[in-house]
Short mmCIF file of C-alpha atoms in Angstrom, two decimals:
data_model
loop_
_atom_site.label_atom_id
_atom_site.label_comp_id
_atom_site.label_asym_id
_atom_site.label_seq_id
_atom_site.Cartn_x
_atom_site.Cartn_y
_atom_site.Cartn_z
CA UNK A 1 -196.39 172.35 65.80
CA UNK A 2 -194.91 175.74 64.37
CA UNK A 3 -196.69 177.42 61.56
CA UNK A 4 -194.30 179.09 59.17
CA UNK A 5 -195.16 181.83 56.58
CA UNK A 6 -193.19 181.74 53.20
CA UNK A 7 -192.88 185.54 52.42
CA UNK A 8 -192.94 184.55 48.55
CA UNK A 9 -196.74 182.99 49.07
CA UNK A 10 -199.24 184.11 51.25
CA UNK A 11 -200.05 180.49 51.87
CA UNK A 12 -199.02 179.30 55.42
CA UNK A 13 -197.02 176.22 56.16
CA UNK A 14 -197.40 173.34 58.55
CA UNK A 15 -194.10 171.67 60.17
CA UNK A 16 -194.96 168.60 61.97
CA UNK A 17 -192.93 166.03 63.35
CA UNK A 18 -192.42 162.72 61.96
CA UNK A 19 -191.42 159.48 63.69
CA UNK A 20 -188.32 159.22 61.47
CA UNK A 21 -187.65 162.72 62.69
CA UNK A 22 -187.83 161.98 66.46
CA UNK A 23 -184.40 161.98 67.45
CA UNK A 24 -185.49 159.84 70.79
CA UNK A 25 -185.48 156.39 70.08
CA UNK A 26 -184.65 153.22 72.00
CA UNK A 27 -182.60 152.74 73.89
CA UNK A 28 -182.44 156.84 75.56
CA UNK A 29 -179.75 159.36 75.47
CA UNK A 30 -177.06 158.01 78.00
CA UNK A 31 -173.28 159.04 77.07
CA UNK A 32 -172.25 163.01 75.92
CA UNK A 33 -169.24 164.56 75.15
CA UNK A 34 -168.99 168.08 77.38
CA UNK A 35 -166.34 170.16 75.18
CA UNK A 36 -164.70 172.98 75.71
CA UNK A 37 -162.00 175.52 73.78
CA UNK A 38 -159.41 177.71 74.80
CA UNK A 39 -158.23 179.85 72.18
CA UNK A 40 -155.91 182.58 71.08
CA UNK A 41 -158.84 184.81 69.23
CA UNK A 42 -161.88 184.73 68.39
CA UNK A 43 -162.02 184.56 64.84
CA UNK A 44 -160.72 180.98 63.02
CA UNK A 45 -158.79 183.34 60.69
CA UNK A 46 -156.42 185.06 63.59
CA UNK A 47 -156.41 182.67 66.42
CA UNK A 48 -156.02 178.32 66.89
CA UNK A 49 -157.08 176.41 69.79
CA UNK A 50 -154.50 176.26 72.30
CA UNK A 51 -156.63 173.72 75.14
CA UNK A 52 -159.20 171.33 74.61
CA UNK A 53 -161.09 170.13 77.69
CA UNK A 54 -163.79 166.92 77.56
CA UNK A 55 -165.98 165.10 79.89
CA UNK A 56 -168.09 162.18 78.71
CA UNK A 57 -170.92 162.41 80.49
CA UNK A 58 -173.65 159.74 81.61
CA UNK A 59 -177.18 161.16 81.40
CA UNK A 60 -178.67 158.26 82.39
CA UNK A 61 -176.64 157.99 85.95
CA UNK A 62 -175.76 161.94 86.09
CA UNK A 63 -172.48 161.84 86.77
CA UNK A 64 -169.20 162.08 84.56
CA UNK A 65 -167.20 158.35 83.69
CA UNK A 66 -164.34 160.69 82.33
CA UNK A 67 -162.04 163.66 82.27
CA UNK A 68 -159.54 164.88 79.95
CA UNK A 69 -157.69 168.30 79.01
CA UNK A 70 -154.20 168.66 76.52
CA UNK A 71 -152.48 172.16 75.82
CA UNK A 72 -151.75 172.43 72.14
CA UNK A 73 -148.78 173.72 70.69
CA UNK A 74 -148.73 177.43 69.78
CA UNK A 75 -145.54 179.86 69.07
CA UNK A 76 -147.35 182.99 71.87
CA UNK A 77 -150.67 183.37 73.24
CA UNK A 78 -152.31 186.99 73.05
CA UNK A 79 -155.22 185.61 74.88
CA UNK A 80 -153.25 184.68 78.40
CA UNK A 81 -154.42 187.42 80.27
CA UNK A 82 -158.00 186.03 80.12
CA UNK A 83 -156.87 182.06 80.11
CA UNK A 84 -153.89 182.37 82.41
CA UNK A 85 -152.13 179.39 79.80
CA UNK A 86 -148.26 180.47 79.49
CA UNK A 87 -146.61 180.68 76.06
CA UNK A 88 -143.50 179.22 77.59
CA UNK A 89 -145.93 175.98 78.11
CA UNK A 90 -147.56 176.05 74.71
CA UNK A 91 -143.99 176.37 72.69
CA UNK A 92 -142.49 173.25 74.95
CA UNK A 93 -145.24 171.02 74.02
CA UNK A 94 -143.96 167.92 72.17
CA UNK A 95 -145.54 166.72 68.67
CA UNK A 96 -145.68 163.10 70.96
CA UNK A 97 -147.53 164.85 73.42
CA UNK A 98 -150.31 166.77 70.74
CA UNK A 99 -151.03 163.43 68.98
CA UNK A 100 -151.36 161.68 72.73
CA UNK A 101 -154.21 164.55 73.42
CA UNK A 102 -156.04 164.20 70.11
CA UNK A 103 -155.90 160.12 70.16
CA UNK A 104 -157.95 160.70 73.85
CA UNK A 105 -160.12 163.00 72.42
CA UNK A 106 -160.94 161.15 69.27
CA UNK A 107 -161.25 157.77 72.20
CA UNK A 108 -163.81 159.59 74.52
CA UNK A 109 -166.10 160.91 71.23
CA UNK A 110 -166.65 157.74 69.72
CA UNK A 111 -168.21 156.62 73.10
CA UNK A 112 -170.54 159.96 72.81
CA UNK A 113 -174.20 160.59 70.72
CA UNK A 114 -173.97 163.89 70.75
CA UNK A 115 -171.18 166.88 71.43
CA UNK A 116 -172.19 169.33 74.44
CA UNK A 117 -170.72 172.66 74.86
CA UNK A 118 -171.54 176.26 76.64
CA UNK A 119 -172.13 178.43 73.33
CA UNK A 120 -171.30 175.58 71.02
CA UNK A 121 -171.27 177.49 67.54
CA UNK A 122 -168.16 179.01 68.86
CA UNK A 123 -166.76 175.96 70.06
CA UNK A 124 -167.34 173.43 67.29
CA UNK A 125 -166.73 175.67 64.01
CA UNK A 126 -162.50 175.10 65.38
CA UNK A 127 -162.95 171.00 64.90
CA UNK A 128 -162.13 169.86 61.46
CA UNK A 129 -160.09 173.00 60.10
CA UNK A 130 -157.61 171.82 57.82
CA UNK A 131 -154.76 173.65 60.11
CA UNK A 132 -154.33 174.79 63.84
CA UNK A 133 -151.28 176.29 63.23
CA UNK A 134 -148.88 173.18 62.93
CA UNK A 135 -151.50 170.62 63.68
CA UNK A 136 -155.11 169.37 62.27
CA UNK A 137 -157.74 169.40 64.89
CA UNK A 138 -160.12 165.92 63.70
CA UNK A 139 -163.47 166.15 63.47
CA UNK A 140 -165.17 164.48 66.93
CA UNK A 141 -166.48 161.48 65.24
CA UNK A 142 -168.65 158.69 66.62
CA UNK A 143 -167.91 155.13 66.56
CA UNK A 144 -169.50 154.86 63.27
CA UNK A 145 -167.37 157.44 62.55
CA UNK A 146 -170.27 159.79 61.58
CA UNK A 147 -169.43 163.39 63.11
CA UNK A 148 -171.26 164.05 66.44
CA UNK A 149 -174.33 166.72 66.24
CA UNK A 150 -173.80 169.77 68.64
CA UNK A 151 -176.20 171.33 71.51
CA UNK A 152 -175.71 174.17 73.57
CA UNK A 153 -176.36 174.45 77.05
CA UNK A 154 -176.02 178.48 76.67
CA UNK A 155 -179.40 178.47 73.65
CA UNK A 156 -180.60 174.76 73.99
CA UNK A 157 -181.55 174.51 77.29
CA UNK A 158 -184.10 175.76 79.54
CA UNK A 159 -182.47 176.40 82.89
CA UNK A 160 -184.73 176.57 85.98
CA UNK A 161 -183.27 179.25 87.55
CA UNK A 162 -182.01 180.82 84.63
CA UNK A 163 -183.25 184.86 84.32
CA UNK A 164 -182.82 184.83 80.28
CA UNK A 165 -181.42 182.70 77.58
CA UNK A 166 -178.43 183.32 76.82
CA UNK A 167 -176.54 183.59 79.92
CA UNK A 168 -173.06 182.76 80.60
CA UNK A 169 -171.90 179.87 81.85
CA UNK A 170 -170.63 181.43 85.63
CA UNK A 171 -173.54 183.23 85.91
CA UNK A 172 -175.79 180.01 85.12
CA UNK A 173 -173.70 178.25 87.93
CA UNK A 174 -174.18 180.56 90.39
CA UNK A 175 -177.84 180.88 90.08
CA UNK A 176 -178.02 177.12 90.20
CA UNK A 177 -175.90 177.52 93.81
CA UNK A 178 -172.43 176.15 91.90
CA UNK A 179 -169.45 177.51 93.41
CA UNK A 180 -166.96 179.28 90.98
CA UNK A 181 -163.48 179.14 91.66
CA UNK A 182 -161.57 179.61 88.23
CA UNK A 183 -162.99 180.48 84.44
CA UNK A 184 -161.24 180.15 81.32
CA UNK A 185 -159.71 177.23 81.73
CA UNK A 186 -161.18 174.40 79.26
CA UNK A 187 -161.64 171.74 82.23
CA UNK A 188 -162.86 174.06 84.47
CA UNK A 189 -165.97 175.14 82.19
CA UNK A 190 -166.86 171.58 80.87
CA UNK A 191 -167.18 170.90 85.07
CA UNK A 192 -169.38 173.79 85.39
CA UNK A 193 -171.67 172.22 82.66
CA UNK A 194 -171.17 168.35 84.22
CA UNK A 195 -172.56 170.09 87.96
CA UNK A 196 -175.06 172.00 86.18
CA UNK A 197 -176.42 168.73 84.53
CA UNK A 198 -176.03 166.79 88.06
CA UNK A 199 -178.48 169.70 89.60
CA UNK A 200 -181.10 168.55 87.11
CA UNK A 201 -184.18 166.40 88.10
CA UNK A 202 -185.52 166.13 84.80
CA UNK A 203 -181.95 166.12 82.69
CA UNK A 204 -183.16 163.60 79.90
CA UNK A 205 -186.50 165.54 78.96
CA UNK A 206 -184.06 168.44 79.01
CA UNK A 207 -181.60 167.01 76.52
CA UNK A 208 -184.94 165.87 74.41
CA UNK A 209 -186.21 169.30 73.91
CA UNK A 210 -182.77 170.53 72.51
CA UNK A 211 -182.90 168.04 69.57
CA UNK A 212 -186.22 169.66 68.16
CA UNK A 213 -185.94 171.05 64.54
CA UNK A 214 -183.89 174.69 65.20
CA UNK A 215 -182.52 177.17 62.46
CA UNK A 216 -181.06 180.73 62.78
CA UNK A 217 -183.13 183.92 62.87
CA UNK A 218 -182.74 187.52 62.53
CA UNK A 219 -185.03 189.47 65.20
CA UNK A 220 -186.92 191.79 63.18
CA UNK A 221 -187.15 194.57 66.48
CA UNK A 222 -186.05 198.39 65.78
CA UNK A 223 -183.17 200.00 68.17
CA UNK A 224 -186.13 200.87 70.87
CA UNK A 225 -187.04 197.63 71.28
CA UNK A 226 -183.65 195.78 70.94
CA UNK A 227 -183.75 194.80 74.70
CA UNK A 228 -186.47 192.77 73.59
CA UNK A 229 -184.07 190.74 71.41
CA UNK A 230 -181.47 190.41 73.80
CA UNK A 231 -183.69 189.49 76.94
CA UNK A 232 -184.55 186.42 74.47
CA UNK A 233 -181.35 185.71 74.04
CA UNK A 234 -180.30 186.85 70.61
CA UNK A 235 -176.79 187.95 70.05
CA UNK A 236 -175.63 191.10 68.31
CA UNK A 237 -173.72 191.02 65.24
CA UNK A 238 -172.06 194.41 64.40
CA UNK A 239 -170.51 193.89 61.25
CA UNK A 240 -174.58 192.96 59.93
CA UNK A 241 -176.06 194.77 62.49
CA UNK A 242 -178.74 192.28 63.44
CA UNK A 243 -179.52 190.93 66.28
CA UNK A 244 -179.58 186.86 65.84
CA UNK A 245 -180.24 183.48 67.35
CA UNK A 246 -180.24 180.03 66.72
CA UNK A 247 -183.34 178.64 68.68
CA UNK A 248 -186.23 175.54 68.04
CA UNK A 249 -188.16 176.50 65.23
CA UNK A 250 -191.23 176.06 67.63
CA UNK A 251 -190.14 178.30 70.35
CA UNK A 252 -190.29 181.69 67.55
CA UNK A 253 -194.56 181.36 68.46
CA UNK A 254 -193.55 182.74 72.20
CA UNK A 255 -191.31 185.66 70.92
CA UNK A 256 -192.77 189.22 71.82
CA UNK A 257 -191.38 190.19 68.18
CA UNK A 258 -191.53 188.84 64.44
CA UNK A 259 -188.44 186.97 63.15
CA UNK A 260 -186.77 186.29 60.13
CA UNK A 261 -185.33 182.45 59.74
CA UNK A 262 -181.72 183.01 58.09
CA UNK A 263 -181.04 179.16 56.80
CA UNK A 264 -182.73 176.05 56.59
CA UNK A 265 -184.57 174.10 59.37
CA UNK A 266 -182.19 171.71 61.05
CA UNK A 267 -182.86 168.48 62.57
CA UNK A 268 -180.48 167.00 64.72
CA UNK A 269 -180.41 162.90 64.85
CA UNK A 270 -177.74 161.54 67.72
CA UNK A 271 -177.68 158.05 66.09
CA UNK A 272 -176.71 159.57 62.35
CA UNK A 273 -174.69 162.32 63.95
CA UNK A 274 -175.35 165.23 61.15
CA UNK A 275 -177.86 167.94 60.70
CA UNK A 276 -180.42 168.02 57.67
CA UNK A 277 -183.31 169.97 56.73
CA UNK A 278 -184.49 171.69 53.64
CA UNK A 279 -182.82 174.51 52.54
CA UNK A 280 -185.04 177.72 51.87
CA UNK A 281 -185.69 180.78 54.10
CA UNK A 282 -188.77 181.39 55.71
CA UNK A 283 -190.05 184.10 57.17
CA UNK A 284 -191.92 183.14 61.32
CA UNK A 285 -194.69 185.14 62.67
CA UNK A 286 -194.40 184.96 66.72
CA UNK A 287 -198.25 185.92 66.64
#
């Protein structure tokens, strides 16, 4: 239970659970779709996904059913110094060979309840555009053809041997005793994730903590205490020069510092694959 102050009232707020909001329900979580993006900037308005990487993943047996990775068409790649992925590949690739890709990738996600990637906001705001350069990347649909919900194994999770949240994704395998060979490759990361979820003994109360009610907050810290923000994981953003995470709404009561919740409470259902929640800003006490 999370109690949330409104700043407009000085009345306080009780958020409980419902049992049409647990997003557990017969039968369990079993099949996920690990994703992962290689792309030519960071920003949707300079760059397009050039690889797309996927494992659908069994949580019930631990253990992947299926791999799959495609190189999309792209005319240069000012990003190949960190991915190692050739332009002379990307401008070869066939418009038979871009459709084959998506048509797998649309296949493995309507086996999936949920979409799984390392840092996920990053990964899943490329899915849907209207234009990746020459081609549309779909939205990864379900087989009800509802669009998958997102977690993210980078803020979702709770990692036993994990020193913050937050951490990458190489240094969250090597702290779980995961040899690292390559990074940067879309395949490559989406296996890190599928051995960091085999090292689990309790992966399915794992994957049942990430669907609690979340929303995006602004740590209210000053610049001597911002290492407080960023040993709990929250990410600085320069252009607004706040310091911001996206975290369960109940996890805000162990914070060291008050936040600020940016947008509305989120709940994430796997069966009805879309987020919903009411949509006006609160302000959290963490005491």
């Amino acid at each position: 239970m999370s109690r949330i102050q409104n700043p407009q009232t000085p009345e306080t707020t009780t958020i409980q659970a419902t049992p049409n909001q647990n997003p557990m329900q017969e039968p369990p979580l079993d099949r996920v779709l690990i994703v992962d993006t290689e792309t030519t900037a960071l920003e949707i308005q300079r760059g397009q996904v050039i690889e797309i990487g996927a494992i659908l993943y069994s949580v019930k047996h631990q253990t992947a059913l299926q791999k799959y990775s495609t190189l999309l068409p792209a005319p240069s790649n000012p990003a190949q110094r960190i991915n190692r992925i050739k332009e002379t590949a990307l401008r070869d690739i066939t418009p038979e060979q871009t459709q084959r890709g998506l048509l797998m990738l649309t296949a493995m996600a309507q086996e999936a309840e949920l979409a799984v990637a390392h840092n996920a906001e990053f990964d899943k705001k490329w899915f849907g555009l209207p234009r990746n350069d020459q081609i549309s990347i779909p939205t990864l649909l379900n087989v009800n053809g509802q669009a998958l919900s997102w977690v993210c194994t980078c803020h979702d999770f709770e990692w036993p041997n994990q020193t913050r949240p937050g951490q990458s994704l190489v240094n969250l395998a090597l702290a779980h005793d995961i040899g690292v060979s390559t990074a940067h490759r879309a395949l490559t990361d989406c296996d890190l994730i599928a051995a960091l979820f085999d090292r689990m003994e309790n992966l399915l109360p794992m994957f049942e903590r990430t669907l609690r009610p979340k929303a995006r907050f602004k740590a209210l810290v000053s610049f001597h205490d911002k290492d407080l923000a960023k040993e709990a994981g929250f990410t600085w953003f320069g252009d607004r020069k706040t310091w911001e995470r996206i975290m369960a709404v109940e996890d805000t009561q162990q914070l060291s510092f008050r936040v600020t919740q940016l947008g509305p409470t989120q709940s994430i259902t796997r069966q009805l694959g879309h987020l919903e929640g009411p949509s006006t800003d609160r302000m959290v006490s963490s005491v």
